[in-house]
mmCIF file of C-alpha atoms in Angstrom:
data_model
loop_
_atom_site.group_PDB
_atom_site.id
_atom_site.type_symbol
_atom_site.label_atom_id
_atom_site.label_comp_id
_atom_site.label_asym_id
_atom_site.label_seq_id
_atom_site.Cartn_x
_atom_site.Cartn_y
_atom_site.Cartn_z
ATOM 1 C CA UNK Z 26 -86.987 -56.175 -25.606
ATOM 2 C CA UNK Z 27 -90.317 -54.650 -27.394
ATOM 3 C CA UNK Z 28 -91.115 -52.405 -24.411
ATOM 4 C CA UNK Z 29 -87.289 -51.413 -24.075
ATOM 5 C CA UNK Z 30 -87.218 -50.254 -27.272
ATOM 6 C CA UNK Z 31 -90.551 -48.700 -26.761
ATOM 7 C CA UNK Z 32 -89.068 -46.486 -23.402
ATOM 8 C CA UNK Z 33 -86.118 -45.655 -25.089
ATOM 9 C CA UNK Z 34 -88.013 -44.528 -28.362
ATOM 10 C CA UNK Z 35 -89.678 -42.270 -26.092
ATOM 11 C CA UNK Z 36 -86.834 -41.170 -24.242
ATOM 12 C CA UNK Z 37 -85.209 -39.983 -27.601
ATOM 13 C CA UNK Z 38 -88.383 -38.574 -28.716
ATOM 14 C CA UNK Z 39 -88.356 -36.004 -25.693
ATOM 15 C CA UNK Z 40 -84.769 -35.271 -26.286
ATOM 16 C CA UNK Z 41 -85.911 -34.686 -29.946
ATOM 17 C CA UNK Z 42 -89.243 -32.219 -29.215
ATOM 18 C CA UNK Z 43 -86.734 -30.287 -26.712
ATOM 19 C CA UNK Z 44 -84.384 -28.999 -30.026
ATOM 20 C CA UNK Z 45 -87.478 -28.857 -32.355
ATOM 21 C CA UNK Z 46 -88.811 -26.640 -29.711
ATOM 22 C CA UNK Z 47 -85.713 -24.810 -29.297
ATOM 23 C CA UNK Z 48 -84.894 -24.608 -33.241
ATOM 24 C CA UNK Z 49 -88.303 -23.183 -34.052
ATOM 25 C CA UNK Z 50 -87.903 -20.819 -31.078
ATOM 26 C CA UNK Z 51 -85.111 -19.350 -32.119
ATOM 27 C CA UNK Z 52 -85.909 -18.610 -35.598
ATOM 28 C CA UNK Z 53 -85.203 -21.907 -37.741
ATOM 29 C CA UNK Z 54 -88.236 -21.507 -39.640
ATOM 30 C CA UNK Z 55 -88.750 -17.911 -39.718
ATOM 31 C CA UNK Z 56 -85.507 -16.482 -41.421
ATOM 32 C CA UNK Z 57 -83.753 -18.784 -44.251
ATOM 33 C CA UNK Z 58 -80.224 -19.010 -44.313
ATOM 34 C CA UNK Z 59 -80.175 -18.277 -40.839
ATOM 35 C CA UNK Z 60 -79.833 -22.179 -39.866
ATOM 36 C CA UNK Z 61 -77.347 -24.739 -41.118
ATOM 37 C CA UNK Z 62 -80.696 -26.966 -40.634
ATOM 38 C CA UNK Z 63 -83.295 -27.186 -43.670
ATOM 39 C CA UNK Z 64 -86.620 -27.193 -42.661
ATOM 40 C CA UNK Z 65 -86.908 -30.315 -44.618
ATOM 41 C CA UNK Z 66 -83.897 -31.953 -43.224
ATOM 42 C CA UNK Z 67 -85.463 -30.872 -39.771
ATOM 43 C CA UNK Z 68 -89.341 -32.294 -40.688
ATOM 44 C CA UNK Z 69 -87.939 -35.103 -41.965
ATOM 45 C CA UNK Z 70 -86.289 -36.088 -38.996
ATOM 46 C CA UNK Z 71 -89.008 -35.598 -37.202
ATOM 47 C CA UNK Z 72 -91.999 -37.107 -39.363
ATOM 48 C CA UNK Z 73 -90.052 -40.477 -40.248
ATOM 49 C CA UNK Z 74 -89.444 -40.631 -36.247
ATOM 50 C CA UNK Z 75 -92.543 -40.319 -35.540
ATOM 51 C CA UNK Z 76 -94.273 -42.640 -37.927
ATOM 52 C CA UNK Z 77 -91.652 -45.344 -36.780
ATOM 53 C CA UNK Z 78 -92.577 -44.644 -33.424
ATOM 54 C CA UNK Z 79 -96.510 -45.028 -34.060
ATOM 55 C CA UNK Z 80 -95.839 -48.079 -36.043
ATOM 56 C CA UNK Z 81 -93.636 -49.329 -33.121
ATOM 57 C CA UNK Z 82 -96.663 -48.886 -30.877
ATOM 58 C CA UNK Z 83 -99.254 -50.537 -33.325
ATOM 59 C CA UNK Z 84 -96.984 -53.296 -33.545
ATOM 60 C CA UNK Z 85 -97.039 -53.822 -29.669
ATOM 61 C CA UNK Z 86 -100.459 -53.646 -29.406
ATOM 62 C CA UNK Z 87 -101.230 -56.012 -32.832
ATOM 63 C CA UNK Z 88 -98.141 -58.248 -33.086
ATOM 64 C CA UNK Z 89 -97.241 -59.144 -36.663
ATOM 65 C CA UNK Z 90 -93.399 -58.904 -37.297
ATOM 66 C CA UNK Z 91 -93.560 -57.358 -40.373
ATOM 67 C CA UNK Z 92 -94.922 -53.934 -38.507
ATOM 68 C CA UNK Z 93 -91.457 -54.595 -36.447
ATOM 69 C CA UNK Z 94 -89.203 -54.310 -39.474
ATOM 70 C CA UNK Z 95 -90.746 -51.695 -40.845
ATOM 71 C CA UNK Z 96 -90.332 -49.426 -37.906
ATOM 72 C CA UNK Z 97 -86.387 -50.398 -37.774
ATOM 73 C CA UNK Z 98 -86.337 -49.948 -41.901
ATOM 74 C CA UNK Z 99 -87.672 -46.336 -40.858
ATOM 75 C CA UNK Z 100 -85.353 -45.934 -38.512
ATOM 76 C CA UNK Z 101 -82.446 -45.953 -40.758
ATOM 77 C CA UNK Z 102 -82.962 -42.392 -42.500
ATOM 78 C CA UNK Z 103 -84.236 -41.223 -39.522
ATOM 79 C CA UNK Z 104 -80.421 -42.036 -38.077
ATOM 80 C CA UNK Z 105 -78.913 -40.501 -41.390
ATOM 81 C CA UNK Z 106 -80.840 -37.615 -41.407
ATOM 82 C CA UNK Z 107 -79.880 -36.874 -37.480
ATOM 83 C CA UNK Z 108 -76.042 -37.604 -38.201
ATOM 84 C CA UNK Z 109 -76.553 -34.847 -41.133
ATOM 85 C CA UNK Z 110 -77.880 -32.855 -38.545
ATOM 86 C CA UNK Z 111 -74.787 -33.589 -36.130
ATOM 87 C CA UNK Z 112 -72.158 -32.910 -38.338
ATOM 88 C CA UNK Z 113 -73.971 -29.629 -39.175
ATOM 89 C CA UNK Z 114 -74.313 -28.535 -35.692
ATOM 90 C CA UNK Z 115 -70.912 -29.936 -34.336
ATOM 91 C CA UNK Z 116 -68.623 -27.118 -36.222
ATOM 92 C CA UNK Z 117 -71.057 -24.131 -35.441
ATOM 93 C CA UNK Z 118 -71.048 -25.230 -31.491
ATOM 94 C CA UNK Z 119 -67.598 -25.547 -31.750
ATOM 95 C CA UNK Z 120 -66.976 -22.150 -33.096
ATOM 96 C CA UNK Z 121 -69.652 -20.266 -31.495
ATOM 97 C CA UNK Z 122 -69.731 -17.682 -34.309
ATOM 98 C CA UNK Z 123 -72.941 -16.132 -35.079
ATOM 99 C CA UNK Z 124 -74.370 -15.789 -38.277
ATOM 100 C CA UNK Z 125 -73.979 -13.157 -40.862
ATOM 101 C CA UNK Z 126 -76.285 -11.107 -39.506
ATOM 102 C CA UNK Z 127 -74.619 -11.420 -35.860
ATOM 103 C CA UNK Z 128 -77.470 -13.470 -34.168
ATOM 104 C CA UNK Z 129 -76.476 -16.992 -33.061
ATOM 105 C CA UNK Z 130 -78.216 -19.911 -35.392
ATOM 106 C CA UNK Z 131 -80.827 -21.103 -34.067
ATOM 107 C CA UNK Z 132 -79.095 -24.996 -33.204
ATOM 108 C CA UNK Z 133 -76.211 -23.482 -30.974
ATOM 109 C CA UNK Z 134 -79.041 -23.037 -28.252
ATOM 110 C CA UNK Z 135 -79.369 -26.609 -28.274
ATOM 111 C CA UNK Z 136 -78.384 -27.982 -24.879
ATOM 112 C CA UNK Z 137 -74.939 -29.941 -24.999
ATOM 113 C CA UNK Z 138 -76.397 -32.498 -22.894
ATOM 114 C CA UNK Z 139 -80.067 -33.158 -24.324
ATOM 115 C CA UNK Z 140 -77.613 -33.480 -27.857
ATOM 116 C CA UNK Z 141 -75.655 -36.386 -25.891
ATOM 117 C CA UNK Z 142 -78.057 -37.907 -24.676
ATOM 118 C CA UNK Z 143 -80.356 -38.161 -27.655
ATOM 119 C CA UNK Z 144 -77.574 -39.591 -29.930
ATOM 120 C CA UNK Z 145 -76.689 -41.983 -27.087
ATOM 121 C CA UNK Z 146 -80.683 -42.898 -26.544
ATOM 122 C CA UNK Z 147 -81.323 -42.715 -30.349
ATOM 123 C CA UNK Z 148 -78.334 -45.599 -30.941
ATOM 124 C CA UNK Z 149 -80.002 -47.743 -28.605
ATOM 125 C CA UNK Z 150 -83.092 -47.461 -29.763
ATOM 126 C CA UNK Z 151 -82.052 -48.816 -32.994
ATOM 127 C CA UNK Z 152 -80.343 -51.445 -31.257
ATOM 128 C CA UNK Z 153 -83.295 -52.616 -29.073
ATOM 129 C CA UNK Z 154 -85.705 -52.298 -32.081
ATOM 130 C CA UNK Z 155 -83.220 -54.201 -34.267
ATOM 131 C CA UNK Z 156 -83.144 -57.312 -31.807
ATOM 132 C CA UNK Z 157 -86.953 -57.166 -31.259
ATOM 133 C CA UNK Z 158 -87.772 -57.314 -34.630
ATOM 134 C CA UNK Z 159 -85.306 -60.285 -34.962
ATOM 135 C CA UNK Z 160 -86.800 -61.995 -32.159
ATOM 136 C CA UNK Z 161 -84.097 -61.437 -29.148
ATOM 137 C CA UNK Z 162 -85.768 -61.741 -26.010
ATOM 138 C CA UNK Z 163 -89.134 -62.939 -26.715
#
């Protein structure tokens, strides 16, 4: 269960660098108001992801099951921060409409797909680390 969750941390984490890539590519950081994303709300994601997922890593490698729960306690505003970010990007894909200043924000570049599968990946991961850290499978 430890190394599932570990792949499927990953697997999210790609998914994730992919629309950070995008985002800052097209302009999410450069011109405010431009993006229904903060930069905070953005970073955030990101930097509580990430520590979970080097905490996840240190746990594998030096046990202890308090290292477990806190990677899954850090997962949960990672999760609420990325629905914010869903239900943000959801009406603006589904409109299409560009912004004031008639250039596209920068999330509506985001492939459909990578979004799909990184909610889909990102629930699982939750999941697996959930059940690891209470002991399923071990």
């Amino acid at each position: 269960m430890d190394i599932a969750a570990l792949i499927a941390w990953l697997v999210t984490a790609v998914g994730g660098f992919v629309m950070l890539g995008t985002w800052i590519a097209k302009g999410g950081t450069r011109e405010p108001g431009r993006s229904h994303f903060s930069p905070g709300l953005v970073f955030g994601h990101f930097a509580l992801a990430a520590a979970g997922l080097v905490l996840w890593i240190v746990y594998l490698v030096a046990g202890g099951a308090v290292l477990a729960w806190i990677a899954f306690v850090l997962l949960v505003p990672v999760a609420a921060l990325g629905f914010t970010m869903l239900a943000r990007w959801i009406p603006g894909y589904r409109a299409r409409t560009a912004s004031p200043s008639g250039v596209a924000a920068p999330e509506q570049h985001f492939p459909v797909v990578v979004v799909g599968a990184h909610g889909l990946v990102a629930v699982a991961t939750v999941v697996l680390v959930l059940l690891a850290a209470l002991g399923v499978g071990s």
